[in-house]
Amino acid sequence: METVVVSGPVAAQFAEAGFAVFSELYTPAEVAALLQTVESAAGNGPNFRRSQEVFAIRELLKELPGLWPLLDTSAVRQLLAGLFPAGCQLVKAIYFDKPAGSNWLVAWHQDLMINVDQRIDLPGFGPWTSKAEGVSVQPPVAVLENMVTLRIHLDDCNATNGALKVVPGSHRHGVVPAAAIAGHTPNATVCAVPAGGAMLMKPLVLHASNRSTSNRPRRVIHLEFASVELPTGLAWRERR
């Protein structure tokens, strides 16, 4: 296994570009255990979405609590300790499967919404959404700047099966207006990640993914971590 401490040149690159790829975060045996646990899920309820194009599980650790002991390895703890020396909490977990041949794509966007327990009108928070799975809100930029996303890849992933495209450094522009996004995307790069590897990304990085053109799946566990507390009265819905 490679060393996964985010320090020195790696920390500088991550701060500058807003993303980093680690080729070996989980061993093949650990990946197999994660897949076995996910594939054992019954797939019922509002947190499960299953179609020919996608299989997704929201609030993943609520639905599959047995995943956390498999995810919480010493390598991941080492990685998070380098990012957040004062500590952090897991605030969101999703599983995505883009099946072979899927024509599902994701347009250019930033991850601006967080999942919370209820709606409370607070300065700087909004817009709000309310769906079957719960309430979400766009928080102040300061909250998003103290979050990171860890995308754990359970399959080899490249441009042919939906690897993320990202715009390096786009997180430094704050919330990018929709009309201005196209002006940033010529500088995009594709983040290929092997099975057992992971992509670390700041939520404000512009990212997208193309349709799959291969017969290989793209199974990913998406985890979001935050080092900040929300204002009194508001709580992370999935805090762990």
Coordinates of C-alpha atoms in Angstrom, one line a residue:
M1 CA 0.0 0.0 0.0
E2 CA 1.2 3.5 -0.8
T3 CA 1.6 6.1 1.9
V4 CA -1.5 8.3 2.0
V5 CA -0.5 11.2 4.2
V6 CA -1.6 14.5 2.7
S7 CA 1.4 16.6 3.4
G8 CA 4.3 18.3 1.7
P9 CA 4.1 18.3 -2.1
V10 CA 0.8 16.3 -2.1
A11 CA -0.8 18.8 0.2
A12 CA 0.3 21.7 -1.9
Q13 CA -0.9 20.0 -5.1
F14 CA -4.3 19.2 -3.5
A15 CA -4.7 22.8 -2.3
E16 CA -3.8 24.2 -5.7
A17 CA -5.7 21.8 -7.9
G18 CA -8.5 20.8 -5.6
F19 CA -8.2 17.1 -6.2
A20 CA -5.7 14.2 -5.9
V21 CA -5.7 10.6 -6.9
F22 CA -4.4 7.7 -4.7
S23 CA -3.9 4.5 -6.6
E24 CA -3.8 2.1 -3.6
L25 CA -6.1 3.0 -0.7
Y26 CA -7.8 -0.5 -0.3
T27 CA -6.4 -3.9 -1.0
P28 CA -8.1 -6.3 -3.5
A29 CA -9.4 -8.3 -0.5
E30 CA -10.8 -5.1 1.1
V31 CA -12.5 -4.2 -2.2
A32 CA -14.0 -7.6 -2.5
A33 CA -15.4 -7.4 1.0
L34 CA -16.9 -3.9 0.3
L35 CA -18.6 -5.2 -2.9
Q36 CA -19.9 -8.3 -1.2
T37 CA -21.6 -6.1 1.5
V38 CA -23.1 -3.7 -1.0
E39 CA -24.3 -6.5 -3.3
S40 CA -26.1 -8.2 -0.4
A41 CA -28.4 -5.1 0.0
A42 CA -32.1 -5.9 -0.4
G43 CA -32.6 -2.7 -2.4
N44 CA -35.9 -1.6 -0.8
G45 CA -37.0 1.8 0.3
P46 CA -36.6 5.5 -0.8
N47 CA -32.8 5.4 -0.4
F48 CA -32.4 2.8 -3.1
R49 CA -32.6 3.8 -6.8
R50 CA -32.3 1.0 -9.3
S51 CA -32.7 1.1 -13.1
Q52 CA -30.9 0.0 -16.3
E53 CA -28.9 3.2 -16.1
V54 CA -27.9 3.4 -12.4
F55 CA -28.0 1.7 -9.1
A56 CA -27.6 4.1 -6.2
I57 CA -27.9 3.9 -2.4
R58 CA -28.3 7.1 -0.5
E59 CA -27.6 7.3 3.3
L60 CA -25.4 4.3 2.6
L61 CA -24.2 3.7 6.2
K62 CA -27.8 3.9 7.5
E63 CA -28.8 1.3 5.1
L64 CA -25.7 -0.8 5.3
P65 CA -24.0 -0.2 8.7
G66 CA -21.7 -3.1 8.3
L67 CA -19.8 -1.2 5.6
W68 CA -18.3 1.3 8.1
P69 CA -15.9 -1.2 9.7
L70 CA -14.7 -2.1 6.2
L71 CA -14.3 1.5 5.1
D72 CA -12.6 2.8 8.3
T73 CA -9.1 1.4 7.6
S74 CA -5.9 2.7 9.0
A75 CA -5.0 4.1 5.5
V76 CA -8.2 6.2 5.5
R77 CA -7.7 7.4 9.1
Q78 CA -4.1 8.4 8.1
L79 CA -5.4 10.3 5.1
L80 CA -8.1 12.1 7.1
A81 CA -5.6 13.0 9.8
G82 CA -3.4 14.7 7.3
L83 CA -6.3 16.7 5.9
F84 CA -8.0 17.5 9.2
P85 CA -5.4 17.5 12.1
A86 CA -8.1 18.7 14.5
G87 CA -10.6 16.0 13.5
C88 CA -13.6 15.7 11.2
Q89 CA -16.8 13.9 10.8
L90 CA -18.4 11.9 8.1
V91 CA -21.5 13.8 6.9
K92 CA -22.7 12.0 3.7
A93 CA -22.3 8.5 2.1
I94 CA -23.6 7.3 -1.2
Y95 CA -23.0 4.3 -3.4
F96 CA -23.1 4.7 -7.2
D97 CA -23.0 2.0 -9.9
K98 CA -22.9 3.1 -13.5
P99 CA -23.5 -0.2 -15.2
A100 CA -21.8 -1.3 -18.4
G101 CA -23.1 0.6 -21.4
S102 CA -25.0 3.1 -19.3
N103 CA -25.9 6.3 -21.2
W104 CA -26.1 8.2 -17.9
L105 CA -24.0 11.4 -17.8
V106 CA -23.5 14.1 -15.3
A107 CA -23.2 17.7 -16.5
W108 CA -20.6 20.2 -15.2
H109 CA -21.4 21.3 -11.6
Q110 CA -20.1 21.9 -8.1
D111 CA -21.3 20.0 -5.1
L112 CA -23.0 22.9 -3.4
M113 CA -25.7 21.2 -1.3
I114 CA -25.4 19.5 2.1
N115 CA -27.8 17.1 3.9
V116 CA -29.3 18.5 7.1
D117 CA -31.9 17.3 9.7
Q118 CA -34.4 20.1 9.2
R119 CA -35.1 23.5 7.7
I120 CA -34.2 26.5 9.7
D121 CA -33.9 29.9 8.1
L122 CA -30.4 31.1 8.8
P123 CA -28.2 33.9 7.3
G124 CA -26.2 32.5 4.4
F125 CA -28.0 29.2 4.1
G126 CA -30.1 28.7 1.0
P127 CA -31.6 27.7 -1.4
W128 CA -33.3 24.7 0.3
T129 CA -34.7 21.5 -1.1
S130 CA -37.0 19.0 0.4
K131 CA -37.2 15.5 -1.1
A132 CA -38.4 12.0 0.1
E133 CA -35.0 11.4 1.6
G134 CA -34.8 14.6 3.5
V135 CA -33.8 18.3 3.6
S136 CA -30.8 19.8 1.8
V137 CA -29.4 23.3 1.7
Q138 CA -26.6 25.3 0.1
P139 CA -24.5 26.5 3.0
P140 CA -22.1 29.5 3.1
V141 CA -18.9 28.9 1.1
A142 CA -16.9 28.7 4.3
V143 CA -18.6 25.4 5.1
L144 CA -17.9 23.9 1.7
E145 CA -14.3 25.0 1.9
N146 CA -13.9 22.9 5.1
M147 CA -15.2 19.7 3.4
V148 CA -13.6 17.0 1.2
T149 CA -15.1 14.2 -0.8
L150 CA -13.4 10.8 -0.9
R151 CA -14.5 8.7 -3.9
I152 CA -13.5 5.1 -3.4
H153 CA -13.4 3.1 -6.6
L154 CA -14.3 -0.5 -6.6
D155 CA -13.6 -1.0 -10.4
D156 CA -10.8 0.3 -12.7
C157 CA -12.2 3.6 -14.0
N158 CA -11.1 5.7 -17.0
A159 CA -12.7 7.8 -19.7
T160 CA -14.5 4.8 -21.2
N161 CA -16.6 4.0 -18.2
G162 CA -17.4 7.3 -16.7
A163 CA -14.3 8.6 -14.9
L164 CA -14.8 12.1 -13.5
K165 CA -13.6 15.1 -15.5
V166 CA -12.5 18.0 -13.3
V167 CA -11.3 21.6 -13.8
P168 CA -8.1 22.0 -11.8
G169 CA -8.2 25.0 -9.5
S170 CA -11.8 25.8 -10.1
H171 CA -12.5 25.6 -6.3
R172 CA -10.6 28.8 -5.8
H173 CA -13.4 30.7 -7.6
G174 CA -16.1 30.1 -5.0
V175 CA -19.5 29.4 -6.3
V176 CA -19.3 29.6 -10.1
P177 CA -22.4 31.0 -11.8
A178 CA -24.0 28.6 -14.3
A179 CA -23.4 31.0 -17.2
A180 CA -19.7 31.1 -16.4
I181 CA -19.1 27.3 -16.1
A182 CA -18.4 26.8 -19.8
G183 CA -15.5 29.3 -19.7
H184 CA -13.7 27.1 -17.2
T185 CA -14.1 23.6 -18.8
P186 CA -11.5 23.8 -21.6
N187 CA -8.9 23.2 -18.9
A188 CA -10.6 20.0 -17.7
T189 CA -8.7 16.7 -17.1
V190 CA -9.9 13.2 -16.7
C191 CA -9.2 11.4 -13.4
A192 CA -8.6 7.7 -14.1
V193 CA -8.6 5.7 -10.9
P194 CA -7.8 1.9 -10.5
A195 CA -9.9 -0.4 -8.4
G196 CA -8.9 0.0 -4.8
G197 CA -7.8 3.6 -5.4
A198 CA -9.6 6.8 -4.5
M199 CA -10.1 10.3 -5.7
L200 CA -10.0 13.1 -3.1
M201 CA -11.8 16.3 -4.2
K202 CA -13.0 19.6 -2.8
P203 CA -16.7 20.1 -3.2
L204 CA -16.2 23.4 -5.1
V205 CA -14.2 21.8 -7.9
L206 CA -16.1 21.8 -11.2
H207 CA -16.7 18.2 -12.3
A208 CA -18.7 16.1 -14.7
S209 CA -18.7 12.6 -16.2
N210 CA -19.5 11.3 -19.7
R211 CA -21.6 8.4 -20.8
S212 CA -20.0 5.0 -20.5
T213 CA -18.7 3.6 -23.8
S214 CA -17.3 0.3 -22.5
N215 CA -18.7 -2.9 -21.1
R216 CA -17.1 -2.3 -17.6
P217 CA -19.1 -1.1 -14.6
R218 CA -18.1 1.9 -12.5
R219 CA -18.9 1.3 -8.8
V220 CA -18.0 4.0 -6.4
I221 CA -18.5 4.7 -2.7
H222 CA -18.8 8.5 -2.2
L223 CA -18.0 9.8 1.2
E224 CA -18.1 13.5 2.4
F225 CA -16.2 14.7 5.5
A226 CA -16.4 18.1 7.2
S227 CA -14.3 19.7 9.9
V228 CA -16.9 22.4 10.8
E229 CA -20.0 22.4 13.0
L230 CA -23.2 23.8 11.7
P231 CA -25.0 26.7 13.5
T232 CA -27.0 25.8 16.6
G233 CA -30.3 24.2 15.7
L234 CA -29.0 22.7 12.5
A235 CA -27.3 19.3 12.2
W236 CA -25.8 17.1 9.6
R237 CA -28.4 14.5 8.7
E238 CA -25.9 11.7 8.2
R239 CA -23.2 12.8 10.8
R240 CA -21.1 9.9 12.0

